[in-house]
Amino acid sequence: MQIRLNNVSFSYENSSLALENVNFEYDKKDILALIGPNGGGKSTLLRLILGLLKPSLGEVKTSATLGYVPQFSPLNTSFAPTLFDVVLMGRLGKKIFYSKEDKQIAKECIKDVGLEGLENAKITALSGGQKQRAFIARALACKAEILLLDEPTASLDPKNSAQIYELLLDLNKQGIGVILASHDTAILRFFADKIAFVNKKIHMHENKRVSVDFKELQASEHFCEVELASLACCCSHE
Ligand code: ADP
Ligand code: MG
């Protein structure tokens, strides 16, 4: 067990309950997908696990270092930092100066997400998929054992989304836990070990995920939502 929620209820100030009596345990060997309607409480649940919100009732216990990839990472376009600076921010904590080790770790995290060589590129100059990788690298830079991601592919096309899923599956193979909120139920077949339907209350499902060869799947120049959902090329033409 690395995360445990006991009888957790939460409401924002002057609002009705956003989450009611939530109980579950999470182990980082699993990929957990949070699905459910808009306003169902997925983002709230992530913020409670991260300790950014305190439960109104019940308790949240965590015994792992958590890394967060929020839904919309704000980018200041007038002062755009480089990719390296963004990832280095993941090391900041309470200190002011970065050590040599911090810089080394930032470099490694950039490599881990496949952005090696782009360290000095302005973050605003990166593509949507590359930006999302940068924010995953920043979350990894705090030596995260579990990544929590809020709709990380919401603004990405199918090819870039598939690459993010491939990266997260790979990180999970290396022992990093993944908890991901998503609208995209098409991914569940190949992506999740556990699926929580979040709609004020939680319904947990077990899932046997199938393995996918993303390289082969994306080899055809035609790759769209249909391929991602069916895990095969289904077009009528060669
Ligand atoms: P989801 O991520 O599943 O779309 P949210 O966790 O964002 O759901 O929202 C759950 C409920 O809490 C909704 O009713 C939403 O309107 C409300 N809510 C979310 N954020 C806030 C906030 N900062 N202040 C007040 N209410 C909020
Ligand atoms: Mg949300």
mmCIF file of C-alpha atoms and ligand atoms in Angstrom:
data_model
loop_
_atom_site.group_PDB
_atom_site.id
_atom_site.type_symbol
_atom_site.label_atom_id
_atom_site.label_comp_id
_atom_site.label_asym_id
_atom_site.label_seq_id
_atom_site.Cartn_x
_atom_site.Cartn_y
_atom_site.Cartn_z
ATOM 1 C CA MET A 1 0.000 0.000 0.000
ATOM 2 C CA GLN A 2 1.336 3.467 -0.895
ATOM 3 C CA ILE A 3 -1.923 5.387 -0.866
ATOM 4 C CA ARG A 4 -4.962 4.731 1.283
ATOM 5 C CA LEU A 5 -8.175 6.713 1.560
ATOM 6 C CA ASN A 6 -10.389 5.984 4.557
ATOM 7 C CA ASN A 7 -13.984 7.256 4.489
ATOM 8 C CA VAL A 8 -12.964 10.420 2.691
ATOM 9 C CA SER A 9 -15.599 13.061 2.012
ATOM 10 C CA PHE A 10 -14.884 16.499 0.650
ATOM 11 C CA SER A 11 -16.781 19.653 -0.205
ATOM 12 C CA TYR A 12 -15.468 22.984 -1.435
ATOM 13 C CA GLU A 13 -16.498 25.995 0.634
ATOM 14 C CA ASN A 14 -20.256 26.582 0.555
ATOM 15 C CA SER A 15 -20.771 23.709 -1.893
ATOM 16 C CA SER A 16 -22.412 20.318 -1.700
ATOM 17 C CA LEU A 17 -20.244 17.208 -1.413
ATOM 18 C CA ALA A 18 -17.781 16.757 -4.304
ATOM 19 C CA LEU A 19 -16.722 13.343 -2.963
ATOM 20 C CA GLU A 20 -18.598 11.141 -0.516
ATOM 21 C CA ASN A 21 -17.224 8.361 1.628
ATOM 22 C CA VAL A 22 -14.387 7.295 -0.668
ATOM 23 C CA ASN A 23 -12.413 4.218 0.315
ATOM 24 C CA PHE A 24 -9.593 2.663 -1.652
ATOM 25 C CA GLU A 25 -6.058 1.492 -1.513
ATOM 26 C CA TYR A 26 -3.497 1.997 -4.249
ATOM 27 C CA ASP A 27 -0.230 0.165 -4.854
ATOM 28 C CA LYS A 28 2.265 1.634 -7.299
ATOM 29 C CA LYS A 29 2.634 -1.572 -9.261
ATOM 30 C CA ASP A 30 -0.745 -0.758 -10.815
ATOM 31 C CA ILE A 31 -1.855 1.807 -13.328
ATOM 32 C CA LEU A 32 -5.054 3.337 -12.008
ATOM 33 C CA ALA A 33 -7.358 5.230 -14.373
ATOM 34 C CA LEU A 34 -9.944 7.645 -12.976
ATOM 35 C CA ILE A 35 -12.928 8.019 -15.277
ATOM 36 C CA GLY A 36 -16.366 9.562 -14.882
ATOM 37 C CA PRO A 37 -18.489 12.541 -15.891
ATOM 38 C CA ASN A 38 -17.408 16.174 -15.859
ATOM 39 C CA GLY A 39 -17.613 17.429 -12.324
ATOM 40 C CA GLY A 40 -17.582 13.856 -10.993
ATOM 41 C CA GLY A 41 -14.628 14.629 -8.731
ATOM 42 C CA LYS A 42 -11.544 13.225 -10.535
ATOM 43 C CA SER A 43 -9.432 16.366 -10.197
ATOM 44 C CA THR A 44 -10.588 16.835 -6.611
ATOM 45 C CA LEU A 45 -9.574 13.270 -5.801
ATOM 46 C CA LEU A 46 -6.090 13.849 -7.243
ATOM 47 C CA ARG A 47 -5.716 17.069 -5.212
ATOM 48 C CA LEU A 48 -6.772 15.240 -2.032
ATOM 49 C CA ILE A 49 -4.205 12.479 -2.626
ATOM 50 C CA LEU A 50 -1.537 15.133 -3.228
ATOM 51 C CA GLY A 51 -2.433 16.910 0.014
ATOM 52 C CA LEU A 52 -3.332 20.119 -1.862
ATOM 53 C CA LEU A 53 -6.806 19.759 -0.348
ATOM 54 C CA LYS A 54 -7.639 18.416 3.104
ATOM 55 C CA PRO A 55 -10.570 16.011 3.453
ATOM 56 C CA SER A 56 -13.663 17.379 5.180
ATOM 57 C CA LEU A 57 -14.063 13.922 6.735
ATOM 58 C CA GLY A 58 -11.857 10.837 6.811
ATOM 59 C CA GLU A 59 -8.150 10.532 6.102
ATOM 60 C CA VAL A 60 -5.666 10.206 3.258
ATOM 61 C CA LYS A 61 -2.488 8.253 3.938
ATOM 62 C CA THR A 62 0.485 8.227 1.578
ATOM 63 C CA SER A 63 3.849 6.572 1.990
ATOM 64 C CA ALA A 64 5.424 7.488 -1.341
ATOM 65 C CA THR A 65 6.839 10.543 -3.093
ATOM 66 C CA LEU A 66 4.217 11.911 -5.443
ATOM 67 C CA GLY A 67 4.739 13.829 -8.691
ATOM 68 C CA TYR A 68 1.907 15.893 -10.189
ATOM 69 C CA VAL A 69 1.143 16.775 -13.784
ATOM 70 C CA PRO A 70 -1.766 19.225 -13.494
ATOM 71 C CA GLN A 71 -4.346 19.582 -16.239
ATOM 72 C CA PHE A 72 -3.347 22.995 -17.517
ATOM 73 C CA SER A 73 0.209 23.847 -16.693
ATOM 74 C CA PRO A 74 0.315 27.617 -16.983
ATOM 75 C CA LEU A 75 2.981 28.954 -19.316
ATOM 76 C CA ASN A 76 4.205 32.511 -19.069
ATOM 77 C CA THR A 77 4.776 33.385 -22.686
ATOM 78 C CA SER A 78 6.478 36.728 -22.054
ATOM 79 C CA PHE A 79 9.233 35.058 -20.050
ATOM 80 C CA ALA A 80 9.522 31.593 -21.463
ATOM 81 C CA PRO A 81 11.933 29.315 -19.586
ATOM 82 C CA THR A 82 13.886 26.607 -21.363
ATOM 83 C CA LEU A 83 12.938 22.943 -21.119
ATOM 84 C CA PHE A 84 15.889 22.446 -18.765
ATOM 85 C CA ASP A 85 14.685 25.248 -16.446
ATOM 86 C CA VAL A 86 11.161 23.815 -16.340
ATOM 87 C CA VAL A 87 12.368 20.340 -15.399
ATOM 88 C CA LEU A 88 14.854 21.770 -12.891
ATOM 89 C CA MET A 89 11.919 23.485 -11.137
ATOM 90 C CA GLY A 90 10.833 19.982 -10.127
ATOM 91 C CA ARG A 91 13.914 19.958 -7.844
ATOM 92 C CA LEU A 92 13.144 23.261 -6.174
ATOM 93 C CA GLY A 93 11.476 22.247 -2.914
ATOM 94 C CA LYS A 94 12.298 24.820 -0.257
ATOM 95 C CA LYS A 95 15.760 25.816 -1.434
ATOM 96 C CA ILE A 96 16.883 28.685 -3.622
ATOM 97 C CA PHE A 97 19.963 27.302 -5.348
ATOM 98 C CA TYR A 98 20.277 24.174 -7.427
ATOM 99 C CA SER A 99 23.118 21.746 -6.809
ATOM 100 C CA LYS A 100 25.119 19.899 -9.410
ATOM 101 C CA GLU A 101 23.123 16.820 -8.470
ATOM 102 C CA ASP A 102 19.826 18.641 -9.121
ATOM 103 C CA LYS A 103 21.035 19.531 -12.610
ATOM 104 C CA GLN A 104 22.160 15.965 -13.237
ATOM 105 C CA ILE A 105 18.783 14.600 -12.138
ATOM 106 C CA ALA A 106 16.949 17.112 -14.358
ATOM 107 C CA LYS A 107 19.083 15.995 -17.305
ATOM 108 C CA GLU A 108 18.299 12.334 -16.636
ATOM 109 C CA CYS A 109 14.559 13.009 -16.382
ATOM 110 C CA ILE A 110 14.641 14.845 -19.718
ATOM 111 C CA LYS A 111 16.325 11.793 -21.202
ATOM 112 C CA ASP A 112 13.782 9.454 -19.576
ATOM 113 C CA VAL A 113 10.897 11.191 -21.362
ATOM 114 C CA GLY A 114 12.692 11.202 -24.720
ATOM 115 C CA LEU A 115 13.491 14.919 -24.995
ATOM 116 C CA GLU A 116 17.275 14.682 -24.902
ATOM 117 C CA GLY A 117 18.902 17.380 -27.025
ATOM 118 C CA LEU A 118 16.072 19.889 -26.498
ATOM 119 C CA GLU A 119 17.312 21.116 -23.091
ATOM 120 C CA ASN A 120 17.878 24.675 -24.310
ATOM 121 C CA ALA A 121 14.690 24.969 -26.347
ATOM 122 C CA LYS A 122 12.116 27.446 -25.020
ATOM 123 C CA ILE A 123 9.231 25.526 -23.474
ATOM 124 C CA THR A 124 6.788 27.579 -25.561
ATOM 125 C CA ALA A 125 8.523 26.393 -28.737
ATOM 126 C CA LEU A 126 7.839 22.720 -27.993
ATOM 127 C CA SER A 127 4.917 20.848 -29.544
ATOM 128 C CA GLY A 128 1.921 19.878 -27.392
ATOM 129 C CA GLY A 129 3.230 16.333 -26.952
ATOM 130 C CA GLN A 130 6.726 17.551 -26.085
ATOM 131 C CA LYS A 131 5.336 20.047 -23.541
ATOM 132 C CA GLN A 132 3.398 17.268 -21.847
ATOM 133 C CA ARG A 133 6.597 15.173 -21.714
ATOM 134 C CA ALA A 134 8.380 18.163 -20.192
ATOM 135 C CA PHE A 135 5.784 18.357 -17.414
ATOM 136 C CA ILE A 136 6.105 14.606 -16.824
ATOM 137 C CA ALA A 137 9.889 15.093 -16.563
ATOM 138 C CA ARG A 138 9.357 17.939 -14.080
ATOM 139 C CA ALA A 139 7.115 15.665 -11.986
ATOM 140 C CA LEU A 140 9.723 12.875 -12.148
ATOM 141 C CA ALA A 141 12.494 15.259 -11.098
ATOM 142 C CA CYS A 142 11.353 15.214 -7.459
ATOM 143 C CA LYS A 143 12.208 11.503 -7.534
ATOM 144 C CA ALA A 144 8.518 10.708 -7.746
ATOM 145 C CA GLU A 145 7.513 7.122 -7.032
ATOM 146 C CA ILE A 146 3.955 7.729 -8.172
ATOM 147 C CA LEU A 147 2.860 10.104 -10.930
ATOM 148 C CA LEU A 148 -0.593 11.680 -10.775
ATOM 149 C CA LEU A 149 -1.735 13.093 -14.101
ATOM 150 C CA ASP A 150 -4.885 15.092 -14.767
ATOM 151 C CA GLU A 151 -6.154 14.595 -18.333
ATOM 152 C CA PRO A 152 -2.637 14.606 -19.805
ATOM 153 C CA THR A 153 -3.770 13.905 -23.370
ATOM 154 C CA ALA A 154 -6.809 16.206 -23.442
ATOM 155 C CA SER A 155 -5.235 18.582 -25.965
ATOM 156 C CA LEU A 156 -3.187 16.046 -27.928
ATOM 157 C CA ASP A 157 -3.843 14.278 -31.236
ATOM 158 C CA PRO A 158 -4.017 10.433 -31.263
ATOM 159 C CA LYS A 159 -0.375 9.930 -32.233
ATOM 160 C CA ASN A 160 0.953 12.187 -29.488
ATOM 161 C CA SER A 161 -1.533 10.699 -27.023
ATOM 162 C CA ALA A 162 -0.331 7.189 -27.886
ATOM 163 C CA GLN A 163 3.249 8.285 -27.266
ATOM 164 C CA ILE A 164 2.338 9.640 -23.833
ATOM 165 C CA TYR A 165 0.585 6.337 -22.959
ATOM 166 C CA GLU A 166 3.599 4.412 -24.229
ATOM 167 C CA LEU A 167 5.884 6.518 -22.020
ATOM 168 C CA LEU A 168 3.661 6.043 -18.957
ATOM 169 C CA LEU A 169 3.444 2.270 -19.526
ATOM 170 C CA ASP A 170 7.216 2.196 -19.783
ATOM 171 C CA LEU A 171 7.672 4.204 -16.570
ATOM 172 C CA ASN A 172 5.261 1.838 -14.825
ATOM 173 C CA LYS A 173 7.355 -1.122 -15.998
ATOM 174 C CA GLN A 174 10.310 0.587 -14.328
ATOM 175 C CA GLY A 175 8.367 0.641 -11.045
ATOM 176 C CA ILE A 176 6.738 4.066 -11.105
ATOM 177 C CA GLY A 177 3.074 4.192 -10.146
ATOM 178 C CA VAL A 178 0.640 5.958 -12.456
ATOM 179 C CA ILE A 179 -2.721 7.447 -11.490
ATOM 180 C CA LEU A 180 -4.372 9.152 -14.420
ATOM 181 C CA ALA A 181 -7.653 11.013 -14.792
ATOM 182 C CA SER A 182 -9.019 10.712 -18.292
ATOM 183 C CA HIS A 183 -12.113 11.168 -20.406
ATOM 184 C CA ASP A 184 -10.819 8.702 -22.925
ATOM 185 C CA THR A 185 -12.309 5.299 -22.110
ATOM 186 C CA ALA A 186 -10.852 3.859 -25.333
ATOM 187 C CA ILE A 187 -7.454 3.642 -23.614
ATOM 188 C CA LEU A 188 -8.603 1.432 -20.776
ATOM 189 C CA ARG A 189 -8.144 -1.876 -22.587
ATOM 190 C CA PHE A 190 -4.384 -1.449 -22.939
ATOM 191 C CA PHE A 191 -3.639 1.062 -20.224
ATOM 192 C CA ALA A 192 -5.270 0.405 -16.850
ATOM 193 C CA ASP A 193 -4.955 -2.352 -14.230
ATOM 194 C CA LYS A 194 -7.610 -0.689 -12.126
ATOM 195 C CA ILE A 195 -10.368 1.650 -13.215
ATOM 196 C CA ALA A 196 -12.173 3.885 -10.755
ATOM 197 C CA PHE A 197 -15.454 5.377 -11.883
ATOM 198 C CA VAL A 198 -15.612 8.640 -9.968
ATOM 199 C CA ASN A 199 -19.001 10.287 -9.623
ATOM 200 C CA LYS A 200 -19.078 11.685 -6.088
ATOM 201 C CA LYS A 201 -18.679 8.067 -4.954
ATOM 202 C CA ILE A 202 -16.158 5.604 -6.334
ATOM 203 C CA HIS A 203 -16.688 2.274 -8.036
ATOM 204 C CA MET A 204 -13.455 0.321 -8.505
ATOM 205 C CA HIS A 205 -13.000 -2.159 -11.370
ATOM 206 C CA GLU A 206 -10.212 -4.651 -12.013
ATOM 207 C CA ASN A 207 -8.935 -4.778 -15.579
ATOM 208 C CA LYS A 208 -6.717 -7.220 -17.458
ATOM 209 C CA ARG A 209 -4.846 -5.016 -19.838
ATOM 210 C CA VAL A 210 -3.648 -6.233 -23.221
ATOM 211 C CA SER A 211 -0.144 -5.426 -24.394
ATOM 212 C CA VAL A 212 0.308 -3.273 -27.475
ATOM 213 C CA ASP A 213 3.184 -2.830 -29.871
ATOM 214 C CA PHE A 214 2.952 0.923 -30.305
ATOM 215 C CA LYS A 215 5.820 1.004 -32.787
ATOM 216 C CA GLU A 216 3.987 -1.346 -35.121
ATOM 217 C CA LEU A 217 0.654 0.348 -34.566
ATOM 218 C CA GLN A 218 2.071 3.728 -35.494
ATOM 219 C CA ALA A 219 4.163 2.447 -38.357
ATOM 220 C CA SER A 220 1.377 3.027 -40.840
ATOM 221 C CA GLU A 221 1.235 6.676 -41.845
ATOM 222 C CA HIS A 222 -2.462 6.591 -41.114
ATOM 223 C CA PHE A 223 -3.076 6.585 -37.371
ATOM 224 C CA CYS A 224 -6.211 7.988 -35.799
ATOM 225 C CA GLU A 225 -8.599 7.496 -32.874
ATOM 226 C CA VAL A 226 -9.911 4.297 -34.490
ATOM 227 C CA GLU A 227 -6.475 2.652 -34.423
ATOM 228 C CA LEU A 228 -5.895 3.789 -30.841
ATOM 229 C CA ALA A 229 -9.262 2.394 -29.715
ATOM 230 C CA SER A 230 -9.100 -0.907 -31.607
ATOM 231 C CA LEU A 231 -5.314 -1.412 -31.288
ATOM 232 C CA ALA A 232 -5.066 -2.395 -34.935
ATOM 233 C CA CYS A 233 -5.021 -0.718 -38.297
ATOM 234 C CA CYS A 234 -8.623 -0.906 -39.533
ATOM 235 C CA CYS A 235 -8.619 1.287 -42.586
ATOM 236 C CA SER A 236 -10.117 0.046 -45.807
ATOM 237 C CA HIS A 237 -7.215 1.151 -47.998
ATOM 238 C CA GLU A 238 -3.625 -0.060 -48.104
HETATM 239 P P1 ADP B 1 -13.805 16.337 -12.602
HETATM 240 O O1 ADP B 1 -12.326 16.540 -12.537
HETATM 241 O O2 ADP B 1 -14.228 14.909 -12.518
HETATM 242 O O3 ADP B 1 -14.420 17.033 -13.785
HETATM 243 P P2 ADP B 1 -13.859 18.126 -10.305
HETATM 244 O O4 ADP B 1 -13.067 17.458 -9.252
HETATM 245 O O5 ADP B 1 -13.193 19.223 -11.062
HETATM 246 O O6 ADP B 1 -14.454 17.025 -11.303
HETATM 247 O O7 ADP B 1 -15.168 18.722 -9.671
HETATM 248 C C1 ADP B 1 -15.964 18.067 -8.705
HETATM 249 C C2 ADP B 1 -17.013 19.028 -8.166
HETATM 250 O O8 ADP B 1 -16.396 20.051 -7.410
HETATM 251 C C3 ADP B 1 -17.824 19.745 -9.246
HETATM 252 O O9 ADP B 1 -19.132 19.901 -8.799
HETATM 253 C C4 ADP B 1 -17.131 21.077 -9.371
HETATM 254 O O10 ADP B 1 -18.031 22.073 -9.814
HETATM 255 C C5 ADP B 1 -16.664 21.336 -7.957
HETATM 256 N N1 ADP B 1 -15.407 22.122 -7.909
HETATM 257 C C6 ADP B 1 -14.242 21.815 -8.517
HETATM 258 N N2 ADP B 1 -13.285 22.704 -8.229
HETATM 259 C C7 ADP B 1 -13.865 23.634 -7.410
HETATM 260 C C8 ADP B 1 -13.409 24.828 -6.765
HETATM 261 N N3 ADP B 1 -12.150 25.232 -6.880
HETATM 262 N N4 ADP B 1 -14.305 25.513 -6.000
HETATM 263 C C9 ADP B 1 -15.585 25.094 -5.865
HETATM 264 N N5 ADP B 1 -16.074 23.975 -6.440
HETATM 265 C C10 ADP B 1 -15.239 23.256 -7.212
HETATM 266 MG MG MG B 2 -11.000 17.378 -13.858
#
